[in-house]
Amino acid sequence: MAVSKFRPIEELEEAYAYGHRVFAESRPAEFEAKVLALPKDIEWHFIGHLQTNKLRHVLPYAYMIQSVDSIHLLAAIEKWCSASGKSVRVLLEVHVSEEDSKQGFSPDEILTMDLNAMATEYPHVTICGLMGMASHTDDAGRIEADFALMKSLLGKIMDSYPAFADSFNELSIGMSEDWQLAVKHGATMVRIGSAIFNR
Ligand SMILES: *Cc1c(COP(=O)(O)O)cnc(C)c1O
């Protein structure tokens, strides 16, 4: 997907003219403004930290929220969708990198989640897989280890919940600098910003 955050509308229109139909944004107000300015046949993903008081800028338009980083947020999304008669796809953001600053669930938290209970508790939310970022480093070995860990988490969950195999199978890993390594480790989505828009 084309990560178009901070880019002016004209650059998104240019990417659209080349055939891009999947875009990702990370700030609620910017997301909403761009959705409303661009053609309707775009699949919009939200990939930034989402505060529960900003849901109305995002949920009416989002194909997928990739950055669900707390149960608090998941519950708020369920509440909003239930009240609005909508449903939405989400990914759980997992934190495997060295940086403390990154948002998301720890691997242990991911592994102790009960998908059956969550499907009952959050019926308007389809949990489709995991999203994550590798450590910010030039060390390819470290990046590959981070991606391998995320792939193994996804695999463990899929093995534990075969009934969810058709819905829980996405692995959103890889950005401009490391997407080749991400694909090697099973990425089903890569999030490319600067490599598309920086010229
Ligand atoms: C900005 C961003 C990207 C894209 O990063 P690039 O290095 O510009 O490709 C991917 N994922 C998330 C969550 C981002 O915030």
Tab-separated table of C-alpha atoms and ligand atoms in Angstrom:
chain	number	residue	atom	x	y	z
A	1	MET	CA	0.000	0.000	0.000
A	2	ALA	CA	1.040	3.579	-0.598
A	3	VAL	CA	1.647	5.392	2.689
A	4	SER	CA	0.645	8.925	1.777
A	5	LYS	CA	0.840	10.655	5.171
A	6	PHE	CA	2.051	14.259	5.047
A	7	ARG	CA	1.840	14.224	1.216
A	8	PRO	CA	-0.293	16.816	-0.562
A	9	ILE	CA	-3.482	15.707	-2.295
A	10	GLU	CA	-1.898	16.275	-5.732
A	11	GLU	CA	0.676	13.573	-5.067
A	12	LEU	CA	-2.039	11.095	-4.097
A	13	GLU	CA	-3.924	11.999	-7.257
A	14	GLU	CA	-0.786	11.331	-9.254
A	15	ALA	CA	-0.356	7.905	-7.641
A	16	TYR	CA	-4.050	7.257	-8.272
A	17	ALA	CA	-3.595	8.151	-11.951
A	18	TYR	CA	-0.825	5.547	-12.132
A	19	GLY	CA	-3.305	2.965	-10.830
A	20	HIS	CA	-2.739	2.949	-7.068
A	21	ARG	CA	-5.932	2.069	-5.206
A	22	VAL	CA	-4.666	1.193	-1.710
A	23	PHE	CA	-3.526	4.079	0.486
A	24	ALA	CA	-2.600	4.363	4.153
A	25	GLU	CA	-2.654	7.388	6.450
A	26	SER	CA	-1.634	7.848	10.062
A	27	ARG	CA	-3.458	10.927	11.358
A	28	PRO	CA	-7.249	10.996	11.772
A	29	ALA	CA	-8.043	14.484	10.464
A	30	GLU	CA	-5.654	14.138	7.523
A	31	PHE	CA	-7.082	10.692	6.777
A	32	GLU	CA	-10.637	12.048	6.637
A	33	ALA	CA	-9.712	15.079	4.516
A	34	LYS	CA	-7.929	12.907	1.963
A	35	VAL	CA	-10.692	10.297	1.820
A	36	LEU	CA	-13.194	13.044	1.053
A	37	ALA	CA	-10.934	14.631	-1.596
A	38	LEU	CA	-10.023	11.468	-3.522
A	39	PRO	CA	-12.128	9.135	-5.727
A	40	LYS	CA	-14.382	6.612	-4.020
A	41	ASP	CA	-12.786	3.404	-5.313
A	42	ILE	CA	-9.776	3.624	-2.990
A	43	GLU	CA	-9.184	1.133	-0.180
A	44	TRP	CA	-8.084	3.223	2.814
A	45	HIS	CA	-6.031	1.828	5.677
A	46	PHE	CA	-5.321	3.611	8.941
A	47	ILE	CA	-1.862	2.915	10.370
A	48	GLY	CA	-1.249	5.514	13.094
A	49	HIS	CA	-1.987	5.769	16.773
A	50	LEU	CA	-5.741	6.186	17.113
A	51	GLN	CA	-7.271	7.920	20.105
A	52	THR	CA	-10.792	6.848	20.960
A	53	ASN	CA	-12.110	10.425	20.639
A	54	LYS	CA	-11.002	10.463	16.975
A	55	LEU	CA	-12.848	7.362	15.797
A	56	ARG	CA	-15.477	9.335	13.902
A	57	HIS	CA	-12.820	10.707	11.545
A	58	VAL	CA	-11.644	7.248	10.612
A	59	LEU	CA	-14.222	4.493	11.049
A	60	PRO	CA	-16.793	5.749	8.520
A	61	TYR	CA	-14.214	5.339	5.737
A	62	ALA	CA	-11.596	2.791	6.756
A	63	TYR	CA	-11.265	-0.554	5.035
A	64	MET	CA	-8.906	-1.600	7.798
A	65	ILE	CA	-7.431	-0.202	11.019
A	66	GLN	CA	-3.953	-1.707	11.137
A	67	SER	CA	-2.837	-0.058	14.348
A	68	VAL	CA	-5.028	-1.481	17.109
A	69	ASP	CA	-2.588	-1.263	19.997
A	70	SER	CA	-4.794	-1.795	23.056
A	71	ILE	CA	-7.899	-3.640	24.212
A	72	HIS	CA	-9.256	-0.247	25.237
A	73	LEU	CA	-9.148	0.854	21.583
A	74	LEU	CA	-10.633	-2.425	20.360
A	75	ALA	CA	-13.547	-2.040	22.764
A	76	ALA	CA	-14.111	1.560	21.671
A	77	ILE	CA	-14.104	0.518	17.995
A	78	GLU	CA	-16.659	-2.173	18.768
A	79	LYS	CA	-18.853	0.330	20.578
A	80	TRP	CA	-18.691	2.858	17.722
A	81	CYS	CA	-19.366	0.238	15.042
A	82	SER	CA	-22.200	-1.313	16.987
A	83	ALA	CA	-23.884	2.092	17.421
A	84	SER	CA	-23.363	2.916	13.720
A	85	GLY	CA	-24.355	-0.451	12.286
A	86	LYS	CA	-20.933	-0.845	10.693
A	87	SER	CA	-18.172	-3.371	10.904
A	88	VAL	CA	-14.466	-2.976	10.303
A	89	ARG	CA	-11.356	-5.077	9.767
A	90	VAL	CA	-8.435	-4.558	12.108
A	91	LEU	CA	-4.916	-5.778	12.665
A	92	LEU	CA	-3.352	-6.066	16.101
A	93	GLU	CA	-0.175	-4.018	16.321
A	94	VAL	CA	2.614	-6.054	17.841
A	95	HIS	CA	5.715	-4.564	19.392
A	96	VAL	CA	8.835	-6.621	18.820
A	97	SER	CA	11.466	-3.991	18.096
A	98	GLU	CA	14.131	-2.702	20.445
A	99	GLU	CA	12.621	0.759	20.723
A	100	ASP	CA	10.502	1.330	23.840
A	101	SER	CA	8.664	4.142	22.103
A	102	LYS	CA	6.742	1.913	19.704
A	103	GLN	CA	3.078	1.195	20.394
A	104	GLY	CA	1.504	-2.196	20.446
A	105	PHE	CA	0.987	-5.508	22.180
A	106	SER	CA	3.914	-7.587	23.370
A	107	PRO	CA	4.393	-11.067	21.883
A	108	ASP	CA	3.184	-12.558	25.200
A	109	GLU	CA	0.016	-10.495	25.105
A	110	ILE	CA	-0.636	-11.588	21.529
A	111	LEU	CA	-0.131	-15.253	22.380
A	112	THR	CA	-2.482	-15.203	25.359
A	113	MET	CA	-5.376	-13.626	23.449
A	114	ASP	CA	-8.491	-15.738	23.050
A	115	LEU	CA	-9.815	-15.213	19.529
A	116	ASN	CA	-13.042	-17.057	20.314
A	117	ALA	CA	-13.808	-14.781	23.243
A	118	MET	CA	-12.844	-11.717	21.205
A	119	ALA	CA	-15.144	-12.696	18.334
A	120	THR	CA	-17.990	-12.868	20.836
A	121	GLU	CA	-17.079	-9.671	22.624
A	122	TYR	CA	-16.315	-7.606	19.495
A	123	PRO	CA	-18.778	-8.887	16.872
A	124	HIS	CA	-18.467	-5.784	14.653
A	125	VAL	CA	-14.696	-6.105	14.438
A	126	THR	CA	-12.922	-8.675	12.273
A	127	ILE	CA	-9.407	-9.266	13.526
A	128	CYS	CA	-7.473	-10.095	10.354
A	129	GLY	CA	-3.911	-10.535	11.593
A	130	LEU	CA	-0.867	-8.665	12.828
A	131	MET	CA	0.923	-5.432	11.970
A	132	GLY	CA	4.400	-4.543	13.102
A	133	MET	CA	7.602	-2.673	12.535
A	134	ALA	CA	11.125	-3.992	12.704
A	135	SER	CA	13.759	-2.298	14.825
A	136	HIS	CA	15.100	0.900	13.316
A	137	THR	CA	18.585	-0.329	12.491
A	138	ASP	CA	20.944	-1.061	9.607
A	139	ASP	CA	21.464	-4.547	11.014
A	140	ALA	CA	19.654	-6.773	8.517
A	141	GLY	CA	19.976	-9.735	10.872
A	142	ARG	CA	18.106	-7.901	13.590
A	143	ILE	CA	15.390	-6.803	11.148
A	144	GLU	CA	14.998	-10.352	9.873
A	145	ALA	CA	14.759	-11.662	13.447
A	146	ASP	CA	11.977	-9.160	14.191
A	147	PHE	CA	10.057	-10.163	11.058
A	148	ALA	CA	10.590	-13.869	11.746
A	149	LEU	CA	9.195	-13.407	15.254
A	150	MET	CA	6.072	-11.676	13.905
A	151	LYS	CA	5.592	-14.390	11.306
A	152	SER	CA	5.914	-17.064	13.990
A	153	LEU	CA	3.362	-15.285	16.193
A	154	LEU	CA	0.911	-15.214	13.293
A	155	GLY	CA	1.598	-18.899	12.588
A	156	LYS	CA	1.087	-19.893	16.236
A	157	ILE	CA	-2.243	-18.126	16.406
A	158	MET	CA	-3.368	-19.600	13.094
A	159	ASP	CA	-2.409	-23.075	14.347
A	160	SER	CA	-4.305	-22.538	17.601
A	161	TYR	CA	-7.451	-21.227	15.894
A	162	PRO	CA	-7.993	-23.153	12.660
A	163	ALA	CA	-11.608	-21.953	12.603
A	164	PHE	CA	-10.299	-18.412	12.003
A	165	ALA	CA	-7.920	-19.356	9.173
A	166	ASP	CA	-10.000	-17.591	6.526
A	167	SER	CA	-10.098	-14.291	8.412
A	168	PHE	CA	-6.950	-14.209	10.555
A	169	ASN	CA	-4.073	-14.484	8.084
A	170	GLU	CA	-2.640	-11.034	7.288
A	171	LEU	CA	0.891	-9.971	8.171
A	172	SER	CA	1.536	-6.275	7.562
A	173	ILE	CA	5.286	-5.875	7.899
A	174	GLY	CA	7.840	-3.999	5.832
A	175	MET	CA	8.326	-0.386	4.821
A	176	SER	CA	10.452	1.390	2.188
A	177	GLU	CA	13.777	0.364	3.688
A	178	ASP	CA	13.048	-3.238	4.581
A	179	TRP	CA	10.160	-4.508	2.471
A	180	GLN	CA	12.260	-7.095	0.618
A	181	LEU	CA	13.163	-8.723	3.939
A	182	ALA	CA	9.516	-8.527	5.001
A	183	VAL	CA	8.355	-10.314	1.853
A	184	LYS	CA	10.980	-12.976	2.478
A	185	HIS	CA	9.426	-13.495	5.923
A	186	GLY	CA	5.830	-13.817	4.782
A	187	ALA	CA	4.461	-10.281	4.537
A	188	THR	CA	1.011	-10.205	2.988
A	189	MET	CA	1.036	-6.377	2.965
A	190	VAL	CA	3.905	-3.895	2.787
A	191	ARG	CA	3.504	-0.226	3.721
A	192	ILE	CA	5.567	1.928	1.387
A	193	GLY	CA	5.841	5.684	1.936
A	194	SER	CA	9.103	7.395	1.044
A	195	ALA	CA	10.062	4.960	-1.748
A	196	ILE	CA	6.899	5.943	-3.607
A	197	PHE	CA	6.578	9.632	-2.766
A	198	ASN	CA	10.152	10.896	-2.275
A	199	ARG	CA	11.625	11.848	-5.595
B	1	LIG	C1	5.214	6.174	7.706
B	1	LIG	C2	4.910	4.763	7.950
B	1	LIG	C3	5.248	3.784	7.008
B	1	LIG	C4	6.012	4.093	5.730
B	1	LIG	O1	7.364	4.349	6.016
B	1	LIG	P1	8.409	4.578	4.820
B	1	LIG	O2	9.712	4.313	5.458
B	1	LIG	O3	8.238	6.007	4.399
B	1	LIG	O4	8.080	3.617	3.738
B	1	LIG	C5	4.884	2.473	7.269
B	1	LIG	N1	4.217	2.130	8.399
B	1	LIG	C6	3.875	3.041	9.315
B	1	LIG	C7	3.146	2.591	10.535
B	1	LIG	C8	4.207	4.383	9.128
B	1	LIG	O5	3.867	5.276	10.063
